[in-house]
Amino acid sequence: MVALVISLALFFDFTNGFHDTANAMATPIATGAIKPKTAVALAAVLNLVGAFLSTEVAKTVSGGIIKEGADGVQITPDIIFAGLMGAILWNMITWLKGLPSSSSHALFGGLIGAAIAGIGIHSINFESILQKVILPAVFAPIIAGGVAYLCTRLAYALTSRHDPETGDKLTQKRGGFRTGQVFTSSLVALAHGTNDAQKTMGIITLVLISAGTQAAGSGPQWWVITACALAIAIGTYAGGWRIIRTMGSGLTEVKPAQGFSAETSTATAILASSNLGFALSTTQVASGSVIGSGMGRRGTTVRWGTAGRIALGWLFTLPAAGIVGALTALLVQTGVIGVVIAAMAGTAAVAYMFVRSRKSHVGHHNAVQIEEVGQAVQFRKKKSAAKAIKNGGVQR
Amino acid sequence: MKWLELFSVAGTTLVSALTVVVLYSLGVRLTAIAGDTRSPAPSWTRPLAYTCFAVCAAAILFGLYLIIPYFHHK
């Protein structure tokens, strides 16, 4: 059981990696600041480095959402197994749909569902959920979007050049932003590595402690750190091209100055939140930034249809992962056979989604030039939106 | 509820992101002016542009310092 949970946790780390490549690298890929393959390689390396950098003990992931301790309940490997199952399946579904959704929320949702089904409703701390999950989900996009909007407006205002006599537009020479993007997006990738690899380390350590193979209160062992760092780096390199497409060209057209503003907002928001103790989801911050920067540049339209689908995805993350987690927890409770059935069903579902994804392949070669290629089979809304933009005339 | 934390995060994000973007934009603008061939630009534009970029680099390094706990947990 312990080995099963650890491998499942590492797989979750992998999905987390490729789900979140888009947060850092979607905008530089969209503007051509970094070549797609180079971008994911850079993100992978930075994630790897980031996972090793953070020496802080990976804290309990549930972070008070499930009541623990003397008067609380004991989290068993079974519950964690069920929670991970919910999180992985939801990550795969949103990836198939190309939706950037928060991996941490999927994990929380899965654990909450598993705890309700396996232990009971009293094991959940609802105030903690409101404070740690729901409020940040509302405010992260608003803060990041607002800041990115202002930044984009300012960036364009400061660099717009007109001939003083005739009032004609001069060459704008905004190429410098493209170089800047390399650094800002790297910062986002590094911040992601320090945050997200920690979650999986925390889970595996929790499992090892609860199984009695590791002393309580000790930090993650070196092989756990290495395995988690590698899993998230490989996942990042595998690249969630579908999500990159949504973030890079599905929400709005991204130009270098916009991309720079969006990434700066994302990086500062993540840094500020992780240092001031109000955790925000990387994914939600990044999506908000992209939308905000889209609103900030004149002549750009934000595809609210896509934005709405993303928001809907966020709304469903917690309950959907929770339901899968709960079902798995019920199965696992029936004994060894239940565990086997759950593991088989999970593997089958992941394999099915992988096969589905093959049918409409999205890779580094077509992640963002999709409008020219015209392959947007599942994205009809985007096509019509693209037409609207072409008709409206794009101003640079 | 942690409203204070929320507001401080929002405020910090706003101020620091605006600072970086404004400085970088100024740098880009000044480089553009310095590179103008039609009308010769004042000689101070290019150094000033580089100063702007340097301050931005410093901001990024500060971000790195914040990310890596090794620097400030001992």
Coordinates of C-alpha atoms in Angstrom, one line a residue:
Chain A
M1 CA 0.0 0.0 0.0
V2 CA 2.8 2.4 0.9
A3 CA 4.6 1.7 -2.4
L4 CA 1.4 2.2 -4.3
V5 CA 0.7 5.5 -2.6
I6 CA 4.2 6.7 -3.3
S7 CA 4.1 5.9 -6.9
L8 CA 0.7 7.5 -7.2
A9 CA 2.1 10.6 -5.5
L10 CA 4.9 10.8 -7.9
F11 CA 2.5 10.4 -10.8
F12 CA 0.5 13.3 -9.3
D13 CA 3.7 15.3 -9.2
F14 CA 4.2 14.5 -12.9
T15 CA 0.7 15.7 -13.8
N16 CA 1.3 18.8 -11.7
G17 CA 4.4 19.5 -13.7
F18 CA 2.9 19.3 -17.1
H19 CA -0.3 21.0 -16.0
D20 CA 1.6 24.0 -14.8
T21 CA 4.2 24.5 -17.5
A22 CA 1.7 26.9 -19.0
N23 CA 1.8 29.2 -16.1
A24 CA 5.4 30.2 -16.7
M25 CA 5.9 29.5 -20.3
A26 CA 2.7 30.1 -22.2
T27 CA 3.2 33.8 -22.7
P28 CA 6.9 33.7 -23.8
I29 CA 6.1 30.9 -26.3
A30 CA 3.1 32.9 -27.6
T31 CA 5.3 36.0 -28.2
G32 CA 8.2 34.0 -29.6
A33 CA 10.5 35.1 -26.9
I34 CA 11.6 31.6 -26.4
K35 CA 11.2 28.6 -28.7
P36 CA 8.6 26.2 -27.4
K37 CA 11.0 23.3 -26.8
T38 CA 13.6 25.5 -25.2
A39 CA 11.0 27.0 -23.0
V40 CA 9.8 23.7 -21.6
A41 CA 13.3 22.6 -21.1
L42 CA 14.2 25.8 -19.3
A43 CA 11.0 25.4 -17.1
A44 CA 11.9 21.8 -16.4
V45 CA 15.4 22.7 -15.3
L46 CA 14.2 25.5 -13.1
N47 CA 11.5 23.3 -11.6
L48 CA 14.2 20.7 -10.8
V49 CA 16.5 23.4 -9.2
G50 CA 13.5 24.9 -7.4
A51 CA 12.5 21.6 -5.9
F52 CA 16.0 21.2 -4.4
L53 CA 16.4 24.8 -3.3
S54 CA 13.7 24.9 -0.8
T55 CA 15.1 23.3 2.4
E56 CA 12.1 24.0 4.5
V57 CA 10.3 20.9 5.8
A58 CA 7.4 20.1 3.5
K59 CA 4.5 20.8 5.8
T60 CA 1.4 18.7 6.0
V61 CA -0.4 19.3 2.7
S62 CA -3.8 19.2 4.1
G63 CA -2.7 22.2 6.2
G64 CA -5.5 22.1 8.8
I65 CA -8.2 21.4 6.3
I66 CA -8.6 18.0 7.7
K67 CA -8.6 18.1 11.5
E68 CA -5.6 16.3 12.7
G69 CA -3.8 15.9 16.0
A70 CA -4.8 14.6 19.4
D71 CA -8.5 15.4 19.3
G72 CA -8.8 15.1 15.6
V73 CA -8.5 12.1 13.2
Q74 CA -5.6 10.1 11.9
I75 CA -5.0 10.4 8.2
T76 CA -4.3 6.9 6.8
P77 CA -2.5 5.9 3.6
D78 CA -5.9 4.8 2.4
I79 CA -7.3 8.3 2.6
I80 CA -4.2 9.8 0.9
F81 CA -4.4 7.1 -1.9
A82 CA -8.1 8.0 -2.5
G83 CA -7.3 11.8 -2.4
L84 CA -4.5 11.4 -4.9
M85 CA -6.7 9.4 -7.2
G86 CA -9.2 12.2 -7.3
A87 CA -6.6 14.8 -7.9
I88 CA -4.9 12.9 -10.7
L89 CA -8.1 12.1 -12.6
W90 CA -9.2 15.7 -12.4
N91 CA -5.8 16.9 -13.6
M92 CA -6.0 14.6 -16.6
I93 CA -9.6 15.7 -17.4
T94 CA -8.7 19.4 -17.3
W95 CA -5.6 18.7 -19.3
L96 CA -7.6 17.0 -22.0
K97 CA -9.9 20.0 -22.1
G98 CA -7.0 22.3 -22.1
L99 CA -8.1 24.1 -19.0
P100 CA -5.6 25.6 -16.6
S101 CA -6.8 24.5 -13.2
S102 CA -5.1 24.5 -9.9
S103 CA -3.4 21.3 -9.1
S104 CA -3.4 22.1 -5.4
H105 CA -7.1 22.6 -5.4
A106 CA -7.5 19.2 -7.1
L107 CA -5.4 17.7 -4.3
F108 CA -7.4 19.5 -1.6
G109 CA -10.6 18.4 -3.2
G110 CA -9.5 14.8 -3.4
L111 CA -8.3 14.7 0.2
I112 CA -11.5 16.4 1.4
G113 CA -13.7 14.0 -0.5
A114 CA -11.7 11.0 0.7
A115 CA -11.8 12.2 4.3
I116 CA -15.6 12.8 4.2
A117 CA -16.2 9.3 2.8
G118 CA -13.6 7.5 4.8
I119 CA -13.9 9.2 8.2
G120 CA -16.9 11.4 8.2
I121 CA -18.1 15.0 7.7
H122 CA -16.8 16.0 11.1
S123 CA -13.2 15.5 10.0
I124 CA -13.4 18.6 7.8
N125 CA -12.6 22.1 8.9
F126 CA -14.9 24.2 6.8
E127 CA -13.6 27.6 8.0
S128 CA -10.1 26.5 6.9
I129 CA -11.5 25.6 3.4
L130 CA -13.1 29.0 3.0
Q131 CA -9.9 30.7 4.1
K132 CA -7.4 28.6 2.2
V133 CA -9.2 27.6 -0.9
I134 CA -12.3 29.6 -1.7
L135 CA -11.3 33.1 -0.9
P136 CA -7.9 32.9 -2.6
A137 CA -9.6 31.4 -5.7
V138 CA -11.8 34.5 -5.8
F139 CA -9.1 37.0 -5.2
A140 CA -6.1 35.6 -7.0
P141 CA -7.3 36.3 -10.5
I142 CA -8.7 39.7 -9.5
I143 CA -5.5 40.9 -7.9
A144 CA -3.2 39.5 -10.6
G145 CA -5.6 40.6 -13.4
G146 CA -5.9 44.2 -12.0
V147 CA -2.1 44.5 -11.6
A148 CA -1.4 43.1 -15.0
Y149 CA -4.0 45.5 -16.6
L150 CA -2.4 48.5 -15.0
C151 CA 1.1 47.3 -15.9
T152 CA 0.2 46.7 -19.5
R153 CA -1.5 50.1 -19.8
L154 CA 1.6 51.8 -18.4
A155 CA 4.1 49.7 -20.5
Y156 CA 2.3 50.8 -23.6
A157 CA 1.8 54.4 -22.6
L158 CA 5.5 54.7 -21.7
T159 CA 6.8 53.2 -24.9
S160 CA 4.4 54.6 -27.5
R161 CA 6.3 56.9 -29.7
H162 CA 4.9 59.6 -31.9
D163 CA 6.6 62.1 -34.2
P164 CA 6.4 65.4 -32.4
E165 CA 5.6 67.4 -35.5
T166 CA 3.4 65.2 -37.6
G167 CA 1.9 63.0 -34.9
D168 CA 2.6 60.0 -37.0
K169 CA 3.5 56.8 -35.3
L170 CA 7.2 56.0 -35.2
T171 CA 8.7 52.6 -35.0
Q172 CA 7.8 51.5 -31.5
K173 CA 10.9 49.4 -30.9
R174 CA 9.4 47.2 -28.1
G175 CA 11.7 44.3 -28.8
G176 CA 13.3 44.8 -25.4
F177 CA 10.3 43.3 -23.7
R178 CA 11.0 40.0 -25.4
T179 CA 14.3 39.7 -23.7
G180 CA 12.8 40.7 -20.4
Q181 CA 10.2 37.9 -20.8
V182 CA 13.0 35.3 -20.6
F183 CA 13.8 36.4 -17.1
T184 CA 10.4 37.0 -15.7
S185 CA 9.0 33.7 -17.0
S186 CA 12.1 31.9 -15.5
L187 CA 11.3 33.5 -12.1
V188 CA 7.7 32.1 -12.3
A189 CA 9.0 28.6 -13.2
L190 CA 11.5 28.7 -10.3
A191 CA 8.8 29.9 -7.9
H192 CA 6.6 27.1 -9.1
G193 CA 9.3 24.5 -8.4
T194 CA 9.9 25.6 -4.9
N195 CA 6.1 25.5 -4.1
D196 CA 4.6 22.6 -5.9
A197 CA 7.3 19.9 -5.6
Q198 CA 7.0 20.5 -1.8
K199 CA 3.4 19.3 -1.8
T200 CA 4.3 15.9 -3.1
M201 CA 7.3 15.6 -0.8
G202 CA 4.9 16.4 2.1
I203 CA 2.5 13.7 1.1
I204 CA 5.1 11.0 0.7
T205 CA 6.7 11.9 4.0
L206 CA 3.2 11.8 5.6
V207 CA 2.7 8.3 4.2
L208 CA 6.1 7.1 5.4
I209 CA 5.5 8.5 8.9
S210 CA 2.0 7.0 9.1
A211 CA 3.4 3.6 7.9
G212 CA 6.0 3.8 10.7
T213 CA 9.0 3.7 8.4
Q214 CA 10.1 7.2 9.3
A215 CA 10.2 9.1 12.6
A216 CA 7.4 11.5 13.2
G217 CA 8.3 15.1 12.8
S218 CA 11.3 14.5 10.6
G219 CA 11.8 16.1 7.2
P220 CA 11.6 14.5 3.8
Q221 CA 14.4 12.0 3.0
W222 CA 16.8 12.7 0.2
W223 CA 15.4 10.1 -2.1
V224 CA 12.0 11.5 -1.7
I225 CA 13.3 15.0 -2.6
T226 CA 15.1 13.6 -5.6
A227 CA 12.2 11.6 -6.9
C228 CA 9.8 14.5 -6.5
A229 CA 12.1 16.9 -8.2
L230 CA 12.6 14.6 -11.1
A231 CA 8.9 13.8 -11.4
I232 CA 7.9 17.4 -11.6
A233 CA 10.8 18.2 -14.0
I234 CA 9.9 15.4 -16.3
G235 CA 6.3 16.4 -16.2
T236 CA 7.2 20.0 -17.0
Y237 CA 9.3 18.9 -19.9
A238 CA 6.5 16.7 -21.3
G239 CA 4.7 20.0 -21.6
G240 CA 1.0 20.4 -21.2
W241 CA 0.7 21.8 -24.7
R242 CA -3.0 21.9 -24.6
I243 CA -3.0 24.2 -21.6
I244 CA -0.2 26.3 -23.1
R245 CA -2.4 26.8 -26.1
T246 CA -5.3 28.0 -24.0
M247 CA -3.1 30.3 -22.0
G248 CA -0.9 31.6 -24.8
S249 CA -3.5 32.2 -27.5
G250 CA -6.9 31.0 -26.3
L251 CA -7.5 33.9 -23.9
T252 CA -6.1 36.8 -25.8
E253 CA -3.4 37.7 -28.3
V254 CA -0.2 38.2 -26.4
K255 CA 2.5 40.7 -27.5
P256 CA 5.9 41.0 -25.8
A257 CA 5.0 44.1 -23.7
Q258 CA 1.8 42.3 -22.5
G259 CA 3.6 39.1 -21.8
F260 CA 6.3 40.9 -19.8
S261 CA 3.6 42.7 -17.8
A262 CA 1.6 39.6 -17.2
E263 CA 4.7 37.6 -16.1
T264 CA 5.9 40.4 -13.8
S265 CA 2.5 40.5 -12.2
T266 CA 2.4 36.7 -11.8
A267 CA 5.9 36.5 -10.3
T268 CA 5.3 39.3 -7.9
A269 CA 1.9 38.0 -6.8
I270 CA 3.3 34.6 -6.1
L271 CA 6.3 35.9 -4.3
A272 CA 4.3 38.3 -2.3
S273 CA 1.7 35.8 -1.3
S274 CA 4.1 33.0 -0.4
N275 CA 6.1 35.5 1.7
L276 CA 3.2 37.2 3.4
G277 CA 1.3 34.1 4.3
F278 CA -1.8 34.3 2.0
A279 CA -1.3 31.5 -0.4
L280 CA -2.5 32.0 -3.9
S281 CA -2.7 29.4 -6.6
T282 CA 0.0 29.8 -9.3
T283 CA -2.5 28.8 -12.0
Q284 CA -5.1 31.2 -11.0
V285 CA -2.7 34.1 -10.6
A286 CA -1.2 33.4 -14.1
S287 CA -4.6 33.1 -15.8
G288 CA -5.8 36.3 -14.2
S289 CA -2.6 38.1 -15.3
V290 CA -3.1 37.0 -18.9
I291 CA -6.6 38.2 -19.0
G292 CA -5.7 41.5 -17.3
S293 CA -2.9 42.1 -19.8
G294 CA -5.3 41.4 -22.6
M295 CA -7.7 44.0 -21.3
G296 CA -4.8 46.5 -21.0
R297 CA -3.8 46.7 -24.6
R298 CA -6.1 48.5 -27.0
G299 CA -7.3 46.6 -30.0
T300 CA -7.2 43.3 -28.2
T301 CA -10.2 41.3 -27.3
V302 CA -10.3 38.9 -24.4
R303 CA -12.1 35.7 -25.3
W304 CA -14.5 35.7 -22.4
G305 CA -16.0 32.4 -23.6
T306 CA -12.6 30.7 -22.9
A307 CA -12.2 32.6 -19.7
G308 CA -15.7 31.5 -18.6
R309 CA -14.8 27.9 -19.3
I310 CA -11.7 28.2 -17.2
A311 CA -13.7 29.8 -14.3
L312 CA -16.2 27.0 -14.6
G313 CA -13.3 24.5 -14.4
W314 CA -12.1 26.1 -11.2
L315 CA -15.6 25.9 -9.7
F316 CA -15.8 22.2 -10.4
T317 CA -12.2 21.4 -9.3
L318 CA -13.0 20.9 -5.6
P319 CA -16.2 19.0 -5.9
A320 CA -15.2 16.8 -8.9
A321 CA -11.9 15.8 -7.4
G322 CA -13.7 15.3 -4.1
I323 CA -16.3 13.0 -5.6
V324 CA -13.6 10.8 -7.2
G325 CA -11.7 10.9 -3.9
A326 CA -14.8 9.9 -2.0
L327 CA -15.7 7.0 -4.3
T328 CA -12.1 5.7 -4.2
A329 CA -12.1 6.0 -0.4
L330 CA -15.3 3.9 -0.3
L331 CA -13.8 1.3 -2.6
V332 CA -10.6 1.1 -0.6
Q333 CA -12.5 0.5 2.6
T334 CA -13.8 -2.8 1.3
G335 CA -10.3 -4.2 1.5
V336 CA -7.5 -5.4 -0.7
I337 CA -9.9 -6.2 -3.6
G338 CA -11.2 -2.6 -3.4
V339 CA -7.7 -1.2 -3.6
V340 CA -6.9 -3.3 -6.7
I341 CA -10.2 -2.3 -8.4
A342 CA -9.6 1.4 -7.6
A343 CA -6.0 1.2 -8.9
M344 CA -7.1 -0.6 -12.1
A345 CA -10.0 1.8 -12.7
G346 CA -7.7 4.7 -12.2
T347 CA -5.0 3.4 -14.6
A348 CA -7.7 2.6 -17.2
A349 CA -9.2 6.1 -16.9
V350 CA -5.7 7.7 -17.4
A351 CA -4.9 5.4 -20.3
Y352 CA -8.3 6.2 -21.9
M353 CA -7.7 9.9 -21.6
F354 CA -4.2 9.5 -23.0
V355 CA -5.6 7.7 -26.0
R356 CA -8.3 10.3 -26.5
S357 CA -5.6 13.0 -26.5
R358 CA -3.8 11.3 -29.3
K359 CA -6.7 11.8 -31.6
S360 CA -6.3 15.6 -31.6
H361 CA -2.6 15.9 -31.0
V362 CA -1.3 19.1 -29.6
G363 CA 2.5 19.4 -29.4
H364 CA 5.2 22.0 -29.4
H365 CA 4.8 22.3 -33.2
N366 CA 1.2 23.5 -33.1
A367 CA 0.6 24.7 -29.6
V368 CA 0.2 28.4 -30.4
Q369 CA 0.0 28.8 -34.2
I370 CA -3.3 27.0 -34.1
E371 CA -5.3 29.8 -35.9
E372 CA -3.1 29.7 -39.0
V373 CA -3.2 25.9 -39.1
G374 CA -6.9 25.9 -38.6
Q375 CA -7.1 22.7 -36.7
A376 CA -9.2 24.0 -33.9
V377 CA -11.6 21.1 -33.9
Q378 CA -12.6 21.3 -30.3
F379 CA -12.2 25.1 -30.1
R380 CA -14.9 26.4 -32.3
K381 CA -15.5 29.4 -30.1
K382 CA -11.9 30.4 -30.5
K383 CA -12.1 30.4 -34.3
S384 CA -15.0 32.8 -34.4
A385 CA -13.3 35.0 -31.9
A386 CA -10.1 35.0 -34.0
K387 CA -12.2 36.1 -37.0
A388 CA -13.7 38.9 -35.0
I389 CA -10.2 40.1 -34.1
K390 CA -9.0 40.0 -37.7
N391 CA -12.1 42.0 -38.8
G392 CA -11.6 44.5 -36.0
G393 CA -8.0 45.0 -37.0
V394 CA -5.2 44.3 -34.7
Q395 CA -3.2 47.3 -33.6
R396 CA 0.4 47.0 -32.6
Chain B
M1 CA -10.4 36.0 8.3
K2 CA -7.0 37.1 7.0
W3 CA -8.1 40.3 5.4
L4 CA -5.0 42.1 6.4
E5 CA -2.8 39.6 4.7
L6 CA -5.0 39.7 1.6
F7 CA -4.6 43.5 1.4
S8 CA -0.9 43.5 2.0
V9 CA -0.4 40.8 -0.7
A10 CA -2.5 42.9 -3.1
G11 CA -0.7 46.1 -2.3
T12 CA 2.8 44.6 -2.4
T13 CA 2.0 42.9 -5.7
L14 CA 0.7 46.2 -7.2
V15 CA 3.6 48.4 -6.1
S16 CA 6.4 46.0 -7.0
A17 CA 5.0 44.9 -10.3
L18 CA 4.3 48.5 -11.3
T19 CA 7.8 49.5 -10.3
V20 CA 9.4 46.8 -12.4
V21 CA 7.2 47.4 -15.4
V22 CA 7.6 51.2 -15.3
L23 CA 11.4 50.9 -15.0
Y24 CA 11.7 48.3 -17.8
S25 CA 9.4 50.3 -20.1
L26 CA 11.4 53.4 -19.5
G27 CA 14.5 51.4 -20.3
V28 CA 13.0 50.2 -23.5
R29 CA 11.8 53.7 -24.4
L30 CA 15.2 55.3 -23.7
T31 CA 17.0 52.7 -25.7
A32 CA 14.6 53.4 -28.6
I33 CA 15.4 57.1 -28.3
A34 CA 19.1 56.5 -28.1
G35 CA 19.0 54.4 -31.1
D36 CA 17.2 57.0 -33.3
T37 CA 19.0 57.8 -36.4
R38 CA 16.9 60.7 -37.7
S39 CA 17.3 63.0 -34.7
P40 CA 20.4 62.7 -32.5
A41 CA 19.4 61.9 -28.9
P42 CA 20.9 63.5 -25.8
S43 CA 23.9 61.5 -24.6
W44 CA 22.4 60.7 -21.2
T45 CA 19.6 58.5 -22.6
R46 CA 21.7 55.4 -23.1
P47 CA 23.3 55.3 -19.6
L48 CA 19.9 56.0 -18.1
A49 CA 18.3 53.2 -20.1
Y50 CA 21.0 50.8 -18.8
T51 CA 20.4 52.0 -15.2
C52 CA 16.7 51.2 -15.6
F53 CA 17.5 47.7 -16.8
A54 CA 20.0 47.3 -14.0
V55 CA 17.4 48.2 -11.3
C56 CA 15.1 45.6 -12.9
A57 CA 17.8 43.0 -12.7
A58 CA 18.2 43.9 -9.1
A59 CA 14.5 43.4 -8.5
I60 CA 14.7 39.9 -10.1
L61 CA 17.6 39.0 -7.9
F62 CA 15.6 40.2 -4.9
G63 CA 12.9 37.8 -6.0
L64 CA 15.4 35.0 -6.2
Y65 CA 16.5 35.9 -2.7
L66 CA 12.9 35.6 -1.5
I67 CA 12.4 32.3 -3.2
I68 CA 15.5 30.6 -1.8
P69 CA 15.0 30.1 1.9
Y70 CA 18.7 29.2 2.3
F71 CA 19.5 32.9 2.3
H72 CA 17.3 34.1 5.0
H73 CA 16.6 31.2 7.3
K74 CA 19.9 31.1 9.0

